Short mmCIF file of N, CA and C in Angstrom, two decimals:
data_model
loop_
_atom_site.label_atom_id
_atom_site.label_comp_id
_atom_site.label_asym_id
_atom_site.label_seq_id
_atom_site.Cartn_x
_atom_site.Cartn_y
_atom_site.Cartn_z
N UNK R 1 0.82 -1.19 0.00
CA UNK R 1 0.00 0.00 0.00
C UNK R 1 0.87 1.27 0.00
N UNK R 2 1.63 1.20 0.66
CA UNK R 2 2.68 2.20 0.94
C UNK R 2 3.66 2.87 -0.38
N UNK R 3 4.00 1.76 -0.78
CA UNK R 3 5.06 1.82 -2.38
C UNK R 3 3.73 2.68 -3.43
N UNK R 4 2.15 2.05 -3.48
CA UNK R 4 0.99 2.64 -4.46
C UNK R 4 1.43 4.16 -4.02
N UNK R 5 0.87 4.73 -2.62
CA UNK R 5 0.93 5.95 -2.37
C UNK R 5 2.17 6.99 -2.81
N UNK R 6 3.06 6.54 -2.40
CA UNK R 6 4.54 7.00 -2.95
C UNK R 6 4.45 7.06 -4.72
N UNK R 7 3.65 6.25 -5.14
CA UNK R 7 3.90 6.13 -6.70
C UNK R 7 3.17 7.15 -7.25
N UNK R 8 1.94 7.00 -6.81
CA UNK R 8 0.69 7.85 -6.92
C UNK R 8 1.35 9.63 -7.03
N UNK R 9 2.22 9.60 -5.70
CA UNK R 9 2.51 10.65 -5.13
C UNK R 9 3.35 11.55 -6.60
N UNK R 10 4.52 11.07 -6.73
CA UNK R 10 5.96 10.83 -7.71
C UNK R 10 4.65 11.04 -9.26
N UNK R 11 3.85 10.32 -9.71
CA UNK R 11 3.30 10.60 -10.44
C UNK R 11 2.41 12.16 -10.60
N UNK R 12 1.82 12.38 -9.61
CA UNK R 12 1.02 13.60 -9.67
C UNK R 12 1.95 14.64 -9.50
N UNK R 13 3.10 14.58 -9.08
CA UNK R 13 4.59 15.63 -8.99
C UNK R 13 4.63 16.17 -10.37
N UNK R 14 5.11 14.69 -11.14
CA UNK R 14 5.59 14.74 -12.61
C UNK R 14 4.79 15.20 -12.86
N UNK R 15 3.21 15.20 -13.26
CA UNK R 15 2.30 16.05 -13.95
C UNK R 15 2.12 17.37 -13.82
N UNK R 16 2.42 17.73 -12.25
CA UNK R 16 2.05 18.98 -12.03
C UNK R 16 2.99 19.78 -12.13
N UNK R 17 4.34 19.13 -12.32
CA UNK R 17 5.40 20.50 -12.85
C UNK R 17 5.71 21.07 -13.50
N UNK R 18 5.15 20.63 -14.56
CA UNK R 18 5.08 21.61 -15.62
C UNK R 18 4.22 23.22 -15.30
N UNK R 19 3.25 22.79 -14.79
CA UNK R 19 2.32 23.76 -14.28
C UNK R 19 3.12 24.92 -13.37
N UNK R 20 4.10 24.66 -12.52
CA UNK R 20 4.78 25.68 -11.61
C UNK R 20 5.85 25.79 -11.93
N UNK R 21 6.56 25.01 -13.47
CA UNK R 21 7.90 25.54 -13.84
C UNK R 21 8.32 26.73 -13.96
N UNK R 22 9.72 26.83 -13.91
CA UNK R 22 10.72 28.11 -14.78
C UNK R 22 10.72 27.08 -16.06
N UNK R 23 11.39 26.24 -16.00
CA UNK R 23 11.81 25.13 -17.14
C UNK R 23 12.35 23.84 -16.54
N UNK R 24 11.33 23.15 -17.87
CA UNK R 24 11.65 21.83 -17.76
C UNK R 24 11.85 21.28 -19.25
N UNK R 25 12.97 20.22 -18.89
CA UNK R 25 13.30 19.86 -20.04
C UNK R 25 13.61 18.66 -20.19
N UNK R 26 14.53 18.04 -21.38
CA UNK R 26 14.98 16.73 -21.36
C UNK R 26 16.63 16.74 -21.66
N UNK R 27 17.52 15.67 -21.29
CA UNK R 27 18.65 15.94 -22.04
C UNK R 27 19.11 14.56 -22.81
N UNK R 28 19.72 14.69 -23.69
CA UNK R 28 20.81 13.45 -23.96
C UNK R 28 22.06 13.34 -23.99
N UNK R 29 22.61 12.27 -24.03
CA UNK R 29 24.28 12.47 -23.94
C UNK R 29 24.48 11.11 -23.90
N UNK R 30 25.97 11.14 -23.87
CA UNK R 30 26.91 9.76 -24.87
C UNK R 30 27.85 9.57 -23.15
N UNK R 31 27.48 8.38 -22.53
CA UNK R 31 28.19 8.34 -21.41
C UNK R 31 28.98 6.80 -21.69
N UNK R 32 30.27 6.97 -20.50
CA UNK R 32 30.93 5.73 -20.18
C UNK R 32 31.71 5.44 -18.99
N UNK R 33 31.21 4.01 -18.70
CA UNK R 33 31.70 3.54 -17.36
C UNK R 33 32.39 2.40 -17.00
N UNK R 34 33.18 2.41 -15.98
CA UNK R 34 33.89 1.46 -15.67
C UNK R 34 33.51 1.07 -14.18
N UNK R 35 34.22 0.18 -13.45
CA UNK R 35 33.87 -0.32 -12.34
C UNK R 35 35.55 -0.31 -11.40
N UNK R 36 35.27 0.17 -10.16
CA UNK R 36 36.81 0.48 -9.42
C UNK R 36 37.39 -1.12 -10.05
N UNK R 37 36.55 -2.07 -9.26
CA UNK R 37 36.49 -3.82 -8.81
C UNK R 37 37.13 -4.43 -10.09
N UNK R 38 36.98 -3.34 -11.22
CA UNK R 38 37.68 -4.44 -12.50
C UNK R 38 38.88 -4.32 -12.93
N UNK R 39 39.17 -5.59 -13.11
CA UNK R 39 40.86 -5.77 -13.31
C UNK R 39 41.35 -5.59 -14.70
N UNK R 40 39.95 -6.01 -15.71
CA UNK R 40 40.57 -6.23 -16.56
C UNK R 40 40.15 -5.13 -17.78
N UNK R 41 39.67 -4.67 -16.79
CA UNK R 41 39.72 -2.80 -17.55
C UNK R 41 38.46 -2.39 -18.63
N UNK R 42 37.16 -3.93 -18.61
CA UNK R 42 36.29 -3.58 -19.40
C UNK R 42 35.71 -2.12 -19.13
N UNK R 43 34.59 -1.54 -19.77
CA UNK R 43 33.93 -0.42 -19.56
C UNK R 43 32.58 -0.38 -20.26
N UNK R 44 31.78 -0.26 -19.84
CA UNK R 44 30.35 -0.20 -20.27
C UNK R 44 30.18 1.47 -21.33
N UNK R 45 29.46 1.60 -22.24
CA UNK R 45 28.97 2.59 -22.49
C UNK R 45 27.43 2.77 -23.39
N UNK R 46 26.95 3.86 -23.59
CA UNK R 46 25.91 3.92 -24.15
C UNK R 46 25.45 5.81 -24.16
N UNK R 47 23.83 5.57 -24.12
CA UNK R 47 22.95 6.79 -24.61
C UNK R 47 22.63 7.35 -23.17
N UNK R 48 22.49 8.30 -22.73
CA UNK R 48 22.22 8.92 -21.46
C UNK R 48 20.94 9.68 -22.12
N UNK R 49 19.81 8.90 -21.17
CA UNK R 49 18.35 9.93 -21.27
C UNK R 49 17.79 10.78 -20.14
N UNK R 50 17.77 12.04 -19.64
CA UNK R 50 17.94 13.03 -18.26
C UNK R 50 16.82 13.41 -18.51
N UNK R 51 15.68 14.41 -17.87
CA UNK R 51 14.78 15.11 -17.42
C UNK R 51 15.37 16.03 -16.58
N UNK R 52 15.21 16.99 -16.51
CA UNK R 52 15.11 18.25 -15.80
C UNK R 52 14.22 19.26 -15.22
N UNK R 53 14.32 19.47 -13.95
CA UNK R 53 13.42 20.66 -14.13
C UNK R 53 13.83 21.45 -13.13
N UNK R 54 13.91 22.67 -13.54
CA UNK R 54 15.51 23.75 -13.10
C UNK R 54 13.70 24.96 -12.49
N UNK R 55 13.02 25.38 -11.17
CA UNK R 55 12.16 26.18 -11.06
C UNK R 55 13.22 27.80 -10.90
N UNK R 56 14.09 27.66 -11.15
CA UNK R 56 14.60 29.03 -10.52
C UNK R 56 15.78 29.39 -12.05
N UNK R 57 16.12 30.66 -11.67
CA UNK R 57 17.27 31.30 -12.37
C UNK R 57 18.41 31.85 -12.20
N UNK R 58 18.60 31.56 -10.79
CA UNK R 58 19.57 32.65 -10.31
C UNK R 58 20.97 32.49 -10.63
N UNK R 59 21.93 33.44 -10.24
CA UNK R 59 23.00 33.42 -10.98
C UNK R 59 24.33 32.70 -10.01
N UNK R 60 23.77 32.49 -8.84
CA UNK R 60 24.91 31.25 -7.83
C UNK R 60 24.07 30.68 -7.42
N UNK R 61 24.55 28.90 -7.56
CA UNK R 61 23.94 28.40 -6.63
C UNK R 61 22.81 27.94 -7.12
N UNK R 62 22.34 28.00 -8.35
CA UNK R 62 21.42 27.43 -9.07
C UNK R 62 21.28 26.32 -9.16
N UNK R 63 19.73 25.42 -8.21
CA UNK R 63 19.31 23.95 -8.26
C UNK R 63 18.28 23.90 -9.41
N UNK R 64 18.84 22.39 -9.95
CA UNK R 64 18.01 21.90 -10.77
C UNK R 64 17.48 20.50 -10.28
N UNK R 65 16.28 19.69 -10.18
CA UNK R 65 16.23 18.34 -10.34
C UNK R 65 16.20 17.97 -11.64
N UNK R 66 17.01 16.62 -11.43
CA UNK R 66 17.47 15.43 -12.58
C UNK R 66 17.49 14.26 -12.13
N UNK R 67 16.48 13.80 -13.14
CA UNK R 67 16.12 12.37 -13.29
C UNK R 67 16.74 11.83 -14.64
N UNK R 68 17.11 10.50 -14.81
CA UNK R 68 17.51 9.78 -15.83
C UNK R 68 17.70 8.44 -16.00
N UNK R 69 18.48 7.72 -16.90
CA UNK R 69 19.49 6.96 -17.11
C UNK R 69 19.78 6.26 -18.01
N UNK R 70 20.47 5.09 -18.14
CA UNK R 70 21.56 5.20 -19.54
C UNK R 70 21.53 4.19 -20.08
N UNK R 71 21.06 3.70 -21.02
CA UNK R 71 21.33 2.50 -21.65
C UNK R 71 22.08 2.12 -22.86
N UNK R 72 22.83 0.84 -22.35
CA UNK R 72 24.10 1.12 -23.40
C UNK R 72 24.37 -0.62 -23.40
N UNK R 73 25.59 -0.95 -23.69
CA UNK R 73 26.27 -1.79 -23.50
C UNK R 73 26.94 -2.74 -22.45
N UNK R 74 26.77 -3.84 -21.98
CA UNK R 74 27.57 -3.52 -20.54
C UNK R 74 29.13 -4.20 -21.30
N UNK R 75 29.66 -4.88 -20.39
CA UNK R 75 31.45 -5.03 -20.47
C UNK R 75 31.42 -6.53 -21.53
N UNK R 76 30.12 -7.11 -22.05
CA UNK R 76 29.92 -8.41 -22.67
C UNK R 76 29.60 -7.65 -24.27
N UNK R 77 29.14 -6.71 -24.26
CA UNK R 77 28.58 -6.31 -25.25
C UNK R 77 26.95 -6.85 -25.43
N UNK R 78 26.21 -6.61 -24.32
CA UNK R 78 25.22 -6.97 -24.02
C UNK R 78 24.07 -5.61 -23.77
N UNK R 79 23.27 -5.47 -24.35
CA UNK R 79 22.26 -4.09 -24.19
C UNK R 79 21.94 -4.41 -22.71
N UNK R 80 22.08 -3.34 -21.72
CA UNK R 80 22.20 -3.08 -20.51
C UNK R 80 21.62 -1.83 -19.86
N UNK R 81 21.21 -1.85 -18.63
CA UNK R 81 21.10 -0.36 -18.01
C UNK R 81 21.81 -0.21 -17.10
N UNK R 82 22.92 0.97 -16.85
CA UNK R 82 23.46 0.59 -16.00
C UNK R 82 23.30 1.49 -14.30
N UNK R 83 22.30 2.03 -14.66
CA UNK R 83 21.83 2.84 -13.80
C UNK R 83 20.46 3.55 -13.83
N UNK R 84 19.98 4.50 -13.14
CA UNK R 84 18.95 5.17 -12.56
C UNK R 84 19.17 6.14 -12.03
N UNK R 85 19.14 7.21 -11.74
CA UNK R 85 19.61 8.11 -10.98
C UNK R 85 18.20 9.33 -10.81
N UNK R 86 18.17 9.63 -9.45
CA UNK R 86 17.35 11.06 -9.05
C UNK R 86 18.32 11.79 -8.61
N UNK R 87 18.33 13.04 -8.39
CA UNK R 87 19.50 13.76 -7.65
C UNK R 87 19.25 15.56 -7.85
N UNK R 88 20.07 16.43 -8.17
CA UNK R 88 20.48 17.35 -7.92
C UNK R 88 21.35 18.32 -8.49
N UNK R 89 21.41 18.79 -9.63
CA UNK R 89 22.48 20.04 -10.06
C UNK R 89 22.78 21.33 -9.36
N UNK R 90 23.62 21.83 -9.29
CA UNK R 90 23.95 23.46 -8.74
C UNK R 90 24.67 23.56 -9.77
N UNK R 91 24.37 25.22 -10.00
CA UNK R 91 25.48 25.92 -10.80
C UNK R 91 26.03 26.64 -9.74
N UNK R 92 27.57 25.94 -9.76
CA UNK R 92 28.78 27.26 -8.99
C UNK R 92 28.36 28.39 -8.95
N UNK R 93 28.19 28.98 -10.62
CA UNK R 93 28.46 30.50 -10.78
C UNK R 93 27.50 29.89 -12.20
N UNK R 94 27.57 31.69 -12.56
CA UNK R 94 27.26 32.09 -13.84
C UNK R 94 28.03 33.15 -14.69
N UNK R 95 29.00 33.03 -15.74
CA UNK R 95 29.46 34.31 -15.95
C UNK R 95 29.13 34.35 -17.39
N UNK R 96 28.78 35.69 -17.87
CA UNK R 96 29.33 35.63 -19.16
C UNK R 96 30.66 35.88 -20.18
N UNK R 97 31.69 36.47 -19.70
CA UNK R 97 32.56 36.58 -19.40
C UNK R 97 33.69 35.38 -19.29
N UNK R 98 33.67 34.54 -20.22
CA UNK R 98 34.68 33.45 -20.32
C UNK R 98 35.09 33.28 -21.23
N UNK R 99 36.54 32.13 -21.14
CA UNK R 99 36.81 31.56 -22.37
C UNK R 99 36.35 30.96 -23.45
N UNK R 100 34.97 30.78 -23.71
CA UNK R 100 34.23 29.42 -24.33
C UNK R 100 33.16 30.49 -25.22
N UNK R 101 33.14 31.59 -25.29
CA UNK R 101 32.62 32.40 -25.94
C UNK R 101 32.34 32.14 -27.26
N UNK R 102 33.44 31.89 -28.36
CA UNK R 102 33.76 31.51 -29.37
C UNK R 102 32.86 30.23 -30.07
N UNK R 103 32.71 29.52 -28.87
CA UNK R 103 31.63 28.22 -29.30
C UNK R 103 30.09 28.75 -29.87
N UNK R 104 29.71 29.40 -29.63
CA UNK R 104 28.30 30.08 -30.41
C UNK R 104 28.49 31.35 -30.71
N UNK R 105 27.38 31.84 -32.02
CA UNK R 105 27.50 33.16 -32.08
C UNK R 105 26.52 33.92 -31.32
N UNK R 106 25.86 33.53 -30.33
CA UNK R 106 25.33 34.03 -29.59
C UNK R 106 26.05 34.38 -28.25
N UNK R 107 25.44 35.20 -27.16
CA UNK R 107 25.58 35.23 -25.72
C UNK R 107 25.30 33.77 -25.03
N UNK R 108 26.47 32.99 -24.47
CA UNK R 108 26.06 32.38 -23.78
C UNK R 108 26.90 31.94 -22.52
N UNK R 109 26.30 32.07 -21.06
CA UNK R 109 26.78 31.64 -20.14
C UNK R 109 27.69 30.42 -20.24
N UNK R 110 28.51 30.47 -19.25
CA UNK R 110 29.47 29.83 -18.52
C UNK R 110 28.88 29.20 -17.14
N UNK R 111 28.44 27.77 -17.11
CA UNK R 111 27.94 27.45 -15.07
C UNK R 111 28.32 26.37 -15.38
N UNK R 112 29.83 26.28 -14.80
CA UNK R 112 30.34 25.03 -13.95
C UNK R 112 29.31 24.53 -13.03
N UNK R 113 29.03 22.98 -12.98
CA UNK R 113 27.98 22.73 -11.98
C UNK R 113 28.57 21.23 -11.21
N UNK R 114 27.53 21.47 -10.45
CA UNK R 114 28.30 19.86 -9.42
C UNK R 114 26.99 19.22 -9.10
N UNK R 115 26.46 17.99 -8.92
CA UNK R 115 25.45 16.96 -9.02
C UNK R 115 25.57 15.89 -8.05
N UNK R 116 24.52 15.73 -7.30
CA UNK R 116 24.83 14.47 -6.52
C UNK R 116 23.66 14.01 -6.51
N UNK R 117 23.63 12.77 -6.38
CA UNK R 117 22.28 11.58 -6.90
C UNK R 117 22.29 10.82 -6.26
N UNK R 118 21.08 10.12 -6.24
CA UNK R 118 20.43 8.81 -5.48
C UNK R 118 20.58 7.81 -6.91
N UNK R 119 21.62 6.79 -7.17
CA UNK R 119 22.18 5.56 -8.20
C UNK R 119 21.52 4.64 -8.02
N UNK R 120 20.72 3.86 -8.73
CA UNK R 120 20.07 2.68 -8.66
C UNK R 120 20.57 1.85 -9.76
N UNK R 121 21.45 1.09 -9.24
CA UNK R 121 22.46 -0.22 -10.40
C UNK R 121 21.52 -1.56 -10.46
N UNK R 122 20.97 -1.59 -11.30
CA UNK R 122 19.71 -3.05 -11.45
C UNK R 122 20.50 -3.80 -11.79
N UNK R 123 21.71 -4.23 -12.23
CA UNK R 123 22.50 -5.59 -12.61
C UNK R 123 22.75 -5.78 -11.14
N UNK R 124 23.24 -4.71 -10.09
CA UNK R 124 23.69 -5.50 -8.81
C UNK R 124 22.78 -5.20 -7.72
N UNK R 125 21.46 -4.68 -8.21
CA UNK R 125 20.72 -3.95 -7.15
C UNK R 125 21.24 -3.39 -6.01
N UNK R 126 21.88 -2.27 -6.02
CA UNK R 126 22.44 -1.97 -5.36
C UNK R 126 21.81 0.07 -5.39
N UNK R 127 22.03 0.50 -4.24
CA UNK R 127 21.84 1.50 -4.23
C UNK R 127 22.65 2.64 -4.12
N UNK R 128 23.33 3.41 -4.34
CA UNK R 128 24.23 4.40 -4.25
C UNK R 128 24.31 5.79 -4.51
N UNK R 129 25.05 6.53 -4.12
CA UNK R 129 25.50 7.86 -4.27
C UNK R 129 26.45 8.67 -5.17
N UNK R 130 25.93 9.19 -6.09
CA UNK R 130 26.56 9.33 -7.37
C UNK R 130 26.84 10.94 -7.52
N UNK R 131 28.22 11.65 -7.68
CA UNK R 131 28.89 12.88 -7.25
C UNK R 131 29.63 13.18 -8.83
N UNK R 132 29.00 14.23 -9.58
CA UNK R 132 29.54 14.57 -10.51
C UNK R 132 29.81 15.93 -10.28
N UNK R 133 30.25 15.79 -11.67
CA UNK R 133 31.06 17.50 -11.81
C UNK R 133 31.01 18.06 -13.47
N UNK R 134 30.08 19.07 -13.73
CA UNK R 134 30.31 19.77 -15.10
C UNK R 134 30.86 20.71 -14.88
N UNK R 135 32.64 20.82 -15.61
CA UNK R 135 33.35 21.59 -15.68
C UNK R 135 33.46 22.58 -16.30
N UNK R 136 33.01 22.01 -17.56
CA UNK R 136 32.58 22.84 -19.16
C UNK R 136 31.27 22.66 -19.29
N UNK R 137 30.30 23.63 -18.41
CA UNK R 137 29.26 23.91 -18.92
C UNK R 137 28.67 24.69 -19.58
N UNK R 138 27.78 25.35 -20.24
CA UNK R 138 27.19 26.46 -21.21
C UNK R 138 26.04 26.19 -21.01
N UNK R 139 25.48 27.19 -20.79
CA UNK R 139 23.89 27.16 -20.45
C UNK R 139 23.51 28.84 -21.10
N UNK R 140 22.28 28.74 -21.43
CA UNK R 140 20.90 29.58 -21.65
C UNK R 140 19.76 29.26 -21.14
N UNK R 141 18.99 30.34 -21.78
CA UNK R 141 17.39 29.75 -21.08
C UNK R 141 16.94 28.79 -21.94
N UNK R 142 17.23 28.46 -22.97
CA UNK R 142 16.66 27.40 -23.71
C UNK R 142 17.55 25.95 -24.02
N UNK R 143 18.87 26.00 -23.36
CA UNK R 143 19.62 24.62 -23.58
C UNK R 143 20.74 24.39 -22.19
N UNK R 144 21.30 23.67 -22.18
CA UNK R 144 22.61 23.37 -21.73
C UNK R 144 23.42 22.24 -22.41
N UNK R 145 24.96 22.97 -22.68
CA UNK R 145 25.53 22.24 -23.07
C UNK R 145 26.72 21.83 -21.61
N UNK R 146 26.97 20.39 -22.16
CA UNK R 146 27.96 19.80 -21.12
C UNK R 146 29.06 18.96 -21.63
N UNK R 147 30.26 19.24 -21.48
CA UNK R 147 31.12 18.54 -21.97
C UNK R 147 32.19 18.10 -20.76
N UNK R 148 32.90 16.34 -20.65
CA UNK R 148 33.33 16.20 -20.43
C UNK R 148 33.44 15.88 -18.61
N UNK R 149 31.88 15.48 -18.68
CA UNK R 149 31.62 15.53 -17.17
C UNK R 149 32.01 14.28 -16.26
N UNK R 150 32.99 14.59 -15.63
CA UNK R 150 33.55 12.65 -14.76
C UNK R 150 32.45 12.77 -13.61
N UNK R 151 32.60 11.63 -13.04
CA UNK R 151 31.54 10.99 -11.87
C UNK R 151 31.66 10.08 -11.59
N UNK R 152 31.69 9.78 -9.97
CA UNK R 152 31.71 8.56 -9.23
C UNK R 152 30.28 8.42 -8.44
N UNK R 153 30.71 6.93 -8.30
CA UNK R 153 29.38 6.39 -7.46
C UNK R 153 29.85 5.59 -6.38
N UNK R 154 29.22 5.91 -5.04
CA UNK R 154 29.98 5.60 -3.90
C UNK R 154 28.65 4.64 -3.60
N UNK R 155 28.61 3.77 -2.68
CA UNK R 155 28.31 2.68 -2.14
C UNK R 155 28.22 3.48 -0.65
N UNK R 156 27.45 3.84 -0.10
CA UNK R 156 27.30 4.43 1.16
C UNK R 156 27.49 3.48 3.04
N UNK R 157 26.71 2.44 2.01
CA UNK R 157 26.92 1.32 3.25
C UNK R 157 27.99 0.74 3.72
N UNK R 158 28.93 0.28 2.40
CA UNK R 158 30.39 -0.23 2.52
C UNK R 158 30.94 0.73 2.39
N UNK R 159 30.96 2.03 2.17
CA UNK R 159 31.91 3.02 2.18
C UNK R 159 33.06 2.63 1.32
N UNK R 160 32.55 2.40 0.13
CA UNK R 160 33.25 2.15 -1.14
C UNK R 160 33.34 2.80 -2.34
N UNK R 161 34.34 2.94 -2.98
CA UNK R 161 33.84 3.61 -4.80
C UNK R 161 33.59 2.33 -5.42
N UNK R 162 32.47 2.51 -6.02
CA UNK R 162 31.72 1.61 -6.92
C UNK R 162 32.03 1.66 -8.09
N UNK R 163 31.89 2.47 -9.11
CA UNK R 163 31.68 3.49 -10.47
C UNK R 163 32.45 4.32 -10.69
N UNK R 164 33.07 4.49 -11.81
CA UNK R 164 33.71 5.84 -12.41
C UNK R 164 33.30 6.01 -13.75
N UNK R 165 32.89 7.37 -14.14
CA UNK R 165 32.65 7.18 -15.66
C UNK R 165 32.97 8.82 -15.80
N UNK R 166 32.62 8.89 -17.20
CA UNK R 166 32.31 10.41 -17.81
C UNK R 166 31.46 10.43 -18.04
N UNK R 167 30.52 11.38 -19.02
CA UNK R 167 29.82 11.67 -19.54
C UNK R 167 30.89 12.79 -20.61
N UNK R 168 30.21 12.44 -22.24
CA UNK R 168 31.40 12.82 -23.21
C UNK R 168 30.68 13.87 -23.24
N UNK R 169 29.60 14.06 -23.17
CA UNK R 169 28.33 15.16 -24.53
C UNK R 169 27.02 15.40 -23.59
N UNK R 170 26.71 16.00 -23.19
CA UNK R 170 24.96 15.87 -22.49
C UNK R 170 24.82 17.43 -23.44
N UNK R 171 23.48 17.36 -23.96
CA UNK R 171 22.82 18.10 -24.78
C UNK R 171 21.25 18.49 -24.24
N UNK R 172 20.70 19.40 -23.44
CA UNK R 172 19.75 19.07 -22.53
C UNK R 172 18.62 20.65 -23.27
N UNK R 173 17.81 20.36 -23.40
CA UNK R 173 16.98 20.78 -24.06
C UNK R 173 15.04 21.66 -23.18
N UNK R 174 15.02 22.76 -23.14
CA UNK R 174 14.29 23.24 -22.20
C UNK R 174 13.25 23.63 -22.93
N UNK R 175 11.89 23.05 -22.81
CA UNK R 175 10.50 23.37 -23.13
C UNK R 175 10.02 24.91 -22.93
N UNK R 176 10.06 25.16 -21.61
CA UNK R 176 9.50 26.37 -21.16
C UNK R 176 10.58 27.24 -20.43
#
């Protein structure tokens, strides 16, 4: 009964945010992962599918929620998921005023951002804590670009690193 209510709950969220957004959106991106535990250096990769929904604008300190995850390959060459993730973006900062100018002919921000998530690994059912970092970010009101974003996933219970990957490309796309 408990799990219905919670679902129920999580469902009528999703519907209704659109209704009280700043913006919500979707993203994609080209991710890849490895595992601390492997010796023999396989690495999983694939398609990263994100949701967003960023209610604010401000210029530090900017939260977004993000939902997603990734389906790809695992280390067999086997179509796989290798995760789940709910969690959390901040933008550091916002400047316009950077090096990365040159990449559009438009105005567009600079927000380094940092991410931490609730990981749900269905090959090991396992639950975890997942700590990224967009270094090279670019954002507007209508996109974000992300390049080159690393991330680990910690194991909270064993107080372990689980996961390491990047993310090559996230391309995230804003409705409203």
């Amino acid at each position: 009964m408990r799990k219905q209510i919670i679902s129920v709950c999580v469902l009528f969220l999703v519907l209704a945010a659109p209704l009280f957004s700043v913006s919500l959106g979707y993203g994609v991106g080209y991710v890849g992962e490895t595992t601390f535990a492997n010796a023999s250096g396989d690495a999983t990769s694939g398609a990263e599918l994100t949701f967003v929904y960023k209610p604010w604008n401000s210029v530090v300190f900017n939260p977004a929620l993000v939902g997603g995850t990734s389906v790809g390959s695992d280390g067999n060459g086997n179509l796989a998921v290798p995760y789940i993730r709910v969690g959390c973006t901040f933008d550091v900062l916002r400047t316009f005023h950077h090096p990365f100018a040159f990449t559009s002919p438009n105005v567009i921000a600079y927000t380094p951002s940092i991410n931490v998530s609730y990981l749900y690994d269905p090959d090991g059912h396992q639950s975890l804590l997942m700590l990224e970092a967009s270094p090279f970010k670019l954002s507007d009101k209508d996109f974000w670009y992300e390049f080159f974003s690393p991330y680990v996933s910690i194991d909270p219970i064993a107080k372990s690193l689980e996961t390491w990957g990047i993310n090559l490309i996230r391309y995230t796309y804003f409705f409203k």
